[in-house]
Each structure stands twice: as C-alpha cells, then as structure tokens.
Amino acid sequence: MKLLQPGAGPLDGDHYLPADPARVHWGLLPNATAKPALTIRSGETVTFDTISHEGILEDQGRDPAAFFGAAGIPTSDLLYDTVELAASAREHLPQTQGPHIVTGPVALHGARPGDVLEAEILTLHRRAPYGVISNRHGKGALPGEYPQTPAGRPASFVATVAEDGRGRLPVGDGRQLAFPLRPFLGIMGVAPATESAVHSVPPGPHGGNIDVRHLGTGARLFLPVQVPDALFYVGDPHFSQGDGEVALTAFEAPLRATLRLTVHSDPATRSLAARLRAPFAETATEHIVLGLDHDLDEALRNAVRDALTLLTDRFGIPGPVGLAYLSAAADFHVSQVVDIVKGVHGRISKADLPG
C-alpha cells in the first residue's frame, strides 16, 4: 500500500489536522488549559492524522528506523511525522506519563459544559502497512507470568498487513497467524474540567482511552462536554483489537481518521448524558454503553446501570423489565483490562427496541 504521509492522499474532511509535534500531546491528555490546535463549528468535519506510540517509546529505543528496521521495515516506509516526533526534543516522561500520542485538541465554537459532543467516525484509512503488538512491563491480563523474554528486553512484535487486507503476526518459525482488521481509534475524548495533568492511560467520563473496538467507521460516540468549547482529541490508533486487549496493546498502527463533530444542546440529550456514568455510543445496529472502574466487577455493574438508564430514559422501559431484557438479549464484553481503569461495554440491538 502507499504510505499516507502528512498532507498526502485522501483528506476527506472540511479541515485537516496533521500530527506534527506542535499539534500533538504525548503522554498527557488536553486539560481545561489546553490551547486548541483548530477551532471549528458544530457539524463540520475534521481529518486527523494519528501516530502510534508503539515503536518510538523510550524502552524501544525512541528510534523508529532501528526498531522497525530490525523487523525488515525499510526507512523509506516510515512516516515523516513519526520520525520527526521521535527525533525531536519533545519531553516524554514514561515514569509519570502515559505512552499515547493524541492529535488536537479541536475547539467546538460555542460548546458549553453539560452539552454533548457527538463524534461520528466517517472514514479510517491505514497510513502504513505495519504496526506493533506489545506485552511489556509486567502488564496485561497475566502479570507475573508474561512477558516471557530475556530480562530487560521488551516483548514487542511487529505485525504487517498482507495484500488480502488481513493482519499477519510471525510465529517465529516461518509460519504466520492471520487475522481480520477492524480499525478504530482507542482514544477519543474531551478535556476534563481540571488544570492538573491528565494521564493518558485511564479512561473516564471525559472518554479518553476507552479502547472499545466497535467504534469503527460509522459509529458515533457521545461525550459530555466538561469545559467551554469541548476541546476534542483523538489518538491510540488500532488496526485491530480483541475484546479484553489482554497482552497490553493490540495491533497498534497509524490511522488517518475523518470525524464529524456535532454539539447537542437539547434538554433530552443533556439530561441523559448527565444521568449516565460514562460516554455512550451507537452503531448502525446497536446502542453501546460503557462501564468504567478500577474493579472489573464494578465496571460490569456500571455498564448494566447505564444500560438500564438508557432503556428507561430513551424508551420508557421500567427497570425490572429492562433488567430482564438485558439478561435475555444484551451482550456485555470486557473492553480492556490494561488501562488502570478497566472497561466493560454493553451492546443492545436497536432492532429489539420499541418506537
């Protein structure tokens, strides 16, 4: 495939936001004091370039040419913005900051706290034909058991995209594991109402690193606005992820994403968002609620609680009936167990609901 270098290839939005060092945050999310990289009006579309942090982190050498070169990726196949950021004097402190690189923020003119920002994912283009899957730092679902590598050596695997559009992960003996791609943005969020530093790893009411793989092309994420002008950002691009993200990362790789950003100020939407514990989402066929907590059991309970609130507020279904329906027909999946705050997402079929 042809690399999507900055400014080259399809730019589907009304506006374009490249991922150069001046327009990204590394390790920390935008907060209430962040300066917008772009200001738009509700309903306009923005094309974001995103960079994956995998392959340029300090424990990987902060040298993408060497890191990817060891896996057979030539320097000519590296993205310019990735190389520029890694080689820059940009400070990144992994001891106190997250790994993620986010593009933005985008200010939505006139958005007020209590409004709801709808982020509709219109297109997702792969920017490169490779990425990284990692299990490092004793994290993931099996800390203490994995990674199984020599001491001090991070377990990072470079995966590629084959001509058939499927991912390929080398086994190490000449064979490859093949799997389908499902591109999505792991991070979409608004600035929380704080002037303190916001670590990029744990998700929260602001969205952020929610890592829900169903939020691909066509999905819509609804985020409660917490500061004036919302200050929306994206990052943590994935080519694919299984529910749970059990290693530490999934197939992390750069995307070009075009989103339509719409501010909802109507009382019904504001009221629903105020009653929910987390952002919520829709696809063409499903409503999706999120449960977030440090404890996975409580994350599940929060997802069920928000599902009941959605059924009651939007469809007038009494709680006891709603709970019976959820038990009979809805699916609750572990989104991820690796982001400090664990995630569960509940999927409710639109076809089941009255009205």
Coordinates of C-alpha atoms in Angstrom, one line a residue:
M1 CA 0.0 0.0 0.0
K2 CA 1.0 3.6 -0.5
L3 CA 2.1 5.4 2.7
L4 CA -0.2 8.3 3.8
Q5 CA 2.5 10.8 4.6
P6 CA 1.4 14.1 6.2
G7 CA -0.8 16.0 3.7
A8 CA -0.7 13.3 1.0
G9 CA -3.5 11.1 -0.1
P10 CA -7.2 11.4 0.8
L11 CA -8.2 14.3 3.1
D12 CA -11.9 13.7 3.5
G13 CA -12.8 16.4 6.0
D14 CA -13.6 20.2 5.9
H15 CA -10.4 20.7 7.9
Y16 CA -7.1 18.8 8.2
L17 CA -5.1 18.4 11.4
P18 CA -1.7 16.8 10.9
A19 CA 0.2 15.1 13.7
D20 CA 3.3 17.2 13.8
P21 CA 4.9 17.9 17.1
A22 CA 3.1 21.2 17.5
R23 CA -0.3 19.6 17.3
V24 CA 0.1 16.5 19.5
H25 CA 0.1 15.8 23.2
W26 CA 2.4 12.9 24.3
G27 CA 1.6 11.0 27.5
L28 CA -0.9 13.6 28.8
L29 CA -4.4 14.4 27.5
P30 CA -5.5 18.0 26.9
N31 CA -7.0 19.6 30.0
A32 CA -9.0 22.8 30.7
T33 CA -6.0 25.0 30.0
A34 CA -5.0 23.4 26.6
K35 CA -4.7 25.7 23.6
P36 CA -6.7 24.4 20.6
A37 CA -4.9 23.4 17.5
L38 CA -8.0 24.1 15.5
T39 CA -11.4 25.8 16.0
I40 CA -14.5 24.6 14.1
R41 CA -18.3 25.0 14.2
S42 CA -20.7 22.2 15.1
G43 CA -21.4 19.8 12.2
E44 CA -18.1 20.4 10.5
T45 CA -15.7 17.5 9.7
V46 CA -12.0 17.1 10.6
T47 CA -9.4 14.8 9.1
F48 CA -6.9 13.8 11.8
D49 CA -3.6 12.2 11.2
T50 CA -2.7 9.9 14.2
I51 CA 0.7 8.4 15.2
S52 CA 1.1 5.2 17.1
H53 CA 3.3 5.4 20.1
E54 CA 4.5 1.8 19.6
G55 CA 8.0 1.7 18.1
I56 CA 9.1 5.1 19.3
L57 CA 8.9 4.8 23.1
E58 CA 12.0 5.1 25.3
D59 CA 12.2 1.4 26.2
Q60 CA 12.0 0.6 22.4
G61 CA 14.9 3.0 21.7
R62 CA 13.0 6.1 20.6
D63 CA 14.4 5.3 17.1
P64 CA 11.8 4.0 14.7
A65 CA 14.4 3.4 12.0
A66 CA 16.3 1.0 14.2
F67 CA 13.2 -0.6 15.8
F68 CA 11.3 -1.2 12.6
G69 CA 14.5 -1.9 10.6
A70 CA 15.1 -4.9 12.9
A71 CA 11.8 -6.3 11.6
G72 CA 12.6 -5.7 8.0
I73 CA 10.8 -2.4 7.6
P74 CA 13.0 -0.1 5.5
T75 CA 13.5 3.6 6.4
S76 CA 11.7 4.6 3.3
D77 CA 8.5 3.1 4.7
L78 CA 8.5 5.2 7.9
L79 CA 6.1 8.1 8.3
Y80 CA 7.7 11.5 8.4
D81 CA 5.7 12.7 11.4
T82 CA 6.6 9.6 13.4
V83 CA 10.3 10.1 12.7
E84 CA 10.1 13.8 13.4
L85 CA 8.4 13.4 16.8
A86 CA 10.8 10.6 17.9
A87 CA 13.9 12.7 16.9
S88 CA 12.6 15.9 18.5
A89 CA 13.5 17.4 21.8
R90 CA 9.9 16.8 22.9
E91 CA 9.9 15.7 26.5
H92 CA 8.2 12.5 27.4
L93 CA 8.4 11.1 30.9
P94 CA 7.2 7.5 30.9
Q95 CA 7.6 7.3 34.7
T96 CA 4.8 9.8 35.2
Q97 CA 3.0 10.0 31.9
G98 CA 1.2 7.6 29.6
P99 CA 2.6 6.3 26.3
H100 CA -0.1 7.7 24.0
I101 CA 0.2 10.4 21.3
V102 CA -3.0 12.4 20.7
T103 CA -3.8 14.8 18.0
G104 CA -5.6 18.1 18.9
P105 CA -7.4 19.4 20.7
V106 CA -10.2 20.8 18.4
A107 CA -12.3 23.6 19.9
L108 CA -16.1 23.4 19.1
H109 CA -17.2 27.0 18.9
G110 CA -19.9 27.7 21.5
A111 CA -20.0 24.3 23.2
R112 CA -20.8 24.6 26.9
P113 CA -20.3 22.3 29.8
G114 CA -23.3 20.0 30.0
D115 CA -23.7 19.8 26.2
V116 CA -23.0 16.5 24.5
L117 CA -20.4 16.2 21.7
E118 CA -21.2 13.6 19.1
A119 CA -18.1 12.3 17.3
E120 CA -19.2 10.4 14.2
I121 CA -16.4 8.3 12.6
L122 CA -16.7 8.8 8.8
T123 CA -13.6 7.2 7.4
L124 CA -10.5 5.4 8.7
H125 CA -7.5 5.0 6.3
R126 CA -4.4 3.0 7.2
R127 CA -1.4 5.2 7.0
A128 CA 1.2 2.3 6.8
P129 CA 1.1 -1.4 6.3
Y130 CA 2.6 -2.4 9.7
G131 CA 2.3 -1.9 13.4
V132 CA 3.1 -3.3 16.8
I133 CA 1.6 -5.7 19.4
S134 CA 3.3 -5.5 22.8
N135 CA 3.3 -7.2 26.2
R136 CA 5.7 -5.3 28.4
H137 CA 6.4 -4.0 31.9
G138 CA 4.7 -7.0 33.6
K139 CA 1.3 -5.6 32.5
G140 CA -1.7 -7.2 30.7
A141 CA -4.1 -9.9 32.0
L142 CA -1.2 -12.2 33.2
P143 CA 1.3 -10.0 35.1
G144 CA 4.0 -12.1 36.7
E145 CA 3.5 -14.8 34.0
Y146 CA 4.2 -12.8 30.9
P147 CA 6.2 -11.4 29.2
Q148 CA 8.4 -14.4 28.7
T149 CA 11.5 -12.8 27.3
P150 CA 15.1 -12.2 28.5
A151 CA 15.3 -9.7 31.3
G152 CA 15.1 -6.1 30.2
R153 CA 14.0 -6.9 26.7
P154 CA 10.5 -5.7 25.8
A155 CA 8.2 -8.1 24.1
S156 CA 7.1 -6.1 21.1
F157 CA 6.0 -7.9 17.9
V158 CA 5.9 -6.1 14.5
A159 CA 2.8 -7.2 12.6
T160 CA 2.1 -6.4 9.0
V161 CA -0.9 -6.1 6.6
A162 CA -0.9 -8.6 3.8
E163 CA -2.2 -8.0 0.3
D164 CA -5.5 -9.7 1.2
G165 CA -6.1 -7.0 3.9
R166 CA -5.6 -9.3 6.8
G167 CA -3.1 -8.9 9.6
R168 CA -0.1 -11.1 9.8
L169 CA 1.8 -11.9 13.0
P170 CA 5.0 -14.0 12.6
V171 CA 5.2 -17.1 14.9
G172 CA 9.0 -17.2 14.7
D173 CA 9.4 -20.5 12.8
G174 CA 8.4 -19.3 9.4
R175 CA 4.6 -19.5 10.0
Q176 CA 2.3 -16.6 10.4
L177 CA -1.0 -16.1 12.3
A178 CA -3.6 -14.3 10.1
F179 CA -6.5 -12.3 11.5
P180 CA -9.0 -9.7 10.2
L181 CA -8.5 -6.0 10.6
R182 CA -11.1 -3.8 12.4
P183 CA -9.6 -0.2 12.5
F184 CA -10.7 2.1 15.3
L185 CA -9.4 4.9 17.5
G186 CA -8.7 3.8 21.0
I187 CA -8.7 7.3 22.3
M188 CA -11.5 9.8 21.6
G189 CA -12.3 12.4 24.3
V190 CA -12.9 15.9 25.5
A191 CA -10.8 17.8 28.0
P192 CA -11.8 17.2 31.7
A193 CA -12.6 20.1 33.9
T194 CA -9.2 20.3 35.6
E195 CA -6.0 22.3 35.3
S196 CA -4.0 19.3 36.6
A197 CA -2.1 17.0 34.3
V198 CA -4.3 14.2 32.9
H199 CA -2.5 10.9 32.4
S200 CA -3.3 9.4 29.0
V201 CA -3.9 5.8 30.2
P202 CA -7.1 5.6 32.4
P203 CA -10.4 6.4 30.7
G204 CA -13.2 8.3 32.4
P205 CA -16.3 10.5 32.0
H206 CA -14.2 12.5 29.5
G207 CA -13.7 9.5 27.3
G208 CA -10.0 9.2 26.5
N209 CA -8.5 5.7 26.3
I210 CA -11.8 3.7 26.2
D211 CA -10.4 1.1 23.8
V212 CA -13.8 -0.1 22.5
R213 CA -13.2 -2.0 19.2
H214 CA -16.8 -1.5 17.9
L215 CA -16.2 2.3 17.4
G216 CA -15.0 2.0 13.8
T217 CA -16.3 3.6 10.7
G218 CA -20.0 4.6 11.0
A219 CA -20.0 4.6 14.8
R220 CA -21.0 7.6 16.9
L221 CA -19.5 8.4 20.3
F222 CA -21.4 10.8 22.6
L223 CA -19.2 12.7 25.1
P224 CA -20.4 15.0 27.9
V225 CA -18.7 18.4 27.4
Q226 CA -16.8 19.4 30.5
V227 CA -15.1 22.7 29.5
P228 CA -16.0 25.6 27.2
D229 CA -15.5 24.6 23.5
A230 CA -15.2 20.9 24.5
L231 CA -11.5 20.5 23.3
F232 CA -11.8 17.2 21.5
Y233 CA -8.8 15.0 20.6
V234 CA -8.1 11.6 19.1
G235 CA -5.2 9.0 19.3
D236 CA -4.2 5.5 20.1
P237 CA -5.0 4.2 16.6
H238 CA -5.6 0.4 16.2
F239 CA -5.7 -1.8 13.1
S240 CA -7.5 -4.4 15.3
Q241 CA -8.1 -5.5 18.8
G242 CA -9.8 -8.4 20.5
D243 CA -12.2 -7.7 23.4
G244 CA -10.0 -7.5 26.6
E245 CA -6.8 -6.4 24.9
V246 CA -5.2 -9.0 27.2
A247 CA -1.4 -8.6 26.3
L248 CA -1.1 -4.8 27.0
T249 CA -1.6 -3.4 23.5
A250 CA -3.5 -4.7 20.4
F251 CA -2.4 -4.1 16.8
E252 CA -1.3 -0.5 17.3
A253 CA -0.7 1.3 14.0
P254 CA -1.3 4.7 12.5
L255 CA -4.6 5.8 11.0
R256 CA -6.0 8.9 9.2
A257 CA -9.4 9.5 10.6
T258 CA -12.2 11.8 9.5
L259 CA -14.9 12.6 12.0
R260 CA -18.0 14.8 12.0
L261 CA -18.2 16.7 15.3
T262 CA -21.7 17.9 16.4
V263 CA -22.7 19.6 19.6
H264 CA -26.1 18.7 21.1
S265 CA -27.6 21.2 23.5
D266 CA -31.2 19.9 23.6
P267 CA -32.5 19.1 27.1
A268 CA -33.2 15.5 26.4
T269 CA -29.7 14.7 25.4
R270 CA -28.1 16.8 28.1
S271 CA -30.3 15.1 30.7
L272 CA -29.4 11.5 29.5
A273 CA -25.7 12.3 29.5
A274 CA -25.9 13.8 33.0
R275 CA -27.5 10.6 34.3
L276 CA -25.0 8.2 32.7
R277 CA -21.7 7.4 34.4
A278 CA -19.7 7.3 31.1
P279 CA -19.9 8.3 27.5
F280 CA -22.2 6.2 25.3
A281 CA -22.2 5.2 21.6
E282 CA -24.2 4.0 18.7
T283 CA -23.5 1.9 15.6
A284 CA -26.0 1.4 12.7
T285 CA -27.5 -1.6 14.6
E286 CA -26.6 -1.2 18.3
H287 CA -26.6 1.1 21.3
I288 CA -23.4 0.8 23.3
V289 CA -23.0 1.7 26.9
L290 CA -19.7 1.8 28.8
G291 CA -18.8 0.7 32.4
L292 CA -15.6 2.0 33.8
D293 CA -13.9 1.3 37.2
H294 CA -10.7 0.1 38.7
D295 CA -12.6 -3.1 39.7
L296 CA -13.8 -5.2 36.7
D297 CA -16.9 -6.4 38.6
E298 CA -17.9 -2.8 39.4
A299 CA -17.2 -1.8 35.7
L300 CA -19.7 -4.5 34.7
R301 CA -22.3 -3.2 37.2
N302 CA -21.8 0.3 35.9
A303 CA -22.4 -0.8 32.3
V304 CA -25.6 -2.6 33.4
R305 CA -26.7 0.5 35.3
D306 CA -26.1 2.8 32.3
A307 CA -27.9 0.3 30.1
L308 CA -31.0 0.5 32.4
T309 CA -30.8 4.3 32.4
L310 CA -30.7 4.3 28.6
L311 CA -33.7 2.0 28.3
T312 CA -35.7 4.0 30.9
D313 CA -34.9 7.5 29.6
R314 CA -35.0 6.9 25.9
F315 CA -37.5 4.1 25.6
G316 CA -39.7 4.3 28.7
I317 CA -38.9 0.7 29.7
P318 CA -39.3 0.1 33.5
G319 CA -36.2 -1.0 35.3
P320 CA -37.3 -4.6 36.2
V321 CA -38.4 -5.2 32.6
G322 CA -35.2 -3.7 31.3
L323 CA -33.0 -5.9 33.5
A324 CA -34.9 -9.0 32.4
Y325 CA -34.4 -7.9 28.7
L326 CA -30.7 -7.2 29.2
S327 CA -30.2 -10.7 30.8
A328 CA -32.1 -12.4 27.9
A329 CA -30.7 -10.5 24.9
A330 CA -27.9 -7.9 25.5
D331 CA -24.2 -8.7 25.4
F332 CA -21.6 -7.3 27.9
H333 CA -18.0 -7.6 26.9
V334 CA -14.7 -6.8 28.6
S335 CA -13.3 -3.8 26.6
Q336 CA -9.9 -3.9 28.1
V337 CA -8.2 -4.9 31.4
V338 CA -4.9 -3.0 30.9
D339 CA -5.7 0.7 31.3
I340 CA -5.7 1.1 35.1
V341 CA -9.4 1.8 34.9
K342 CA -11.0 -1.3 33.4
G343 CA -13.7 -1.2 30.8
V344 CA -16.9 -3.2 30.0
H345 CA -19.2 -2.3 27.1
G346 CA -22.8 -3.4 26.8
R347 CA -24.4 -3.9 23.3
I348 CA -28.1 -3.5 22.9
S349 CA -29.7 -4.3 19.5
K350 CA -31.7 -1.4 18.1
A351 CA -34.0 -3.9 16.3
D352 CA -35.2 -5.2 19.7
L353 CA -36.4 -1.8 21.0
P354 CA -39.9 -0.3 20.5
G355 CA -40.6 3.0 18.9

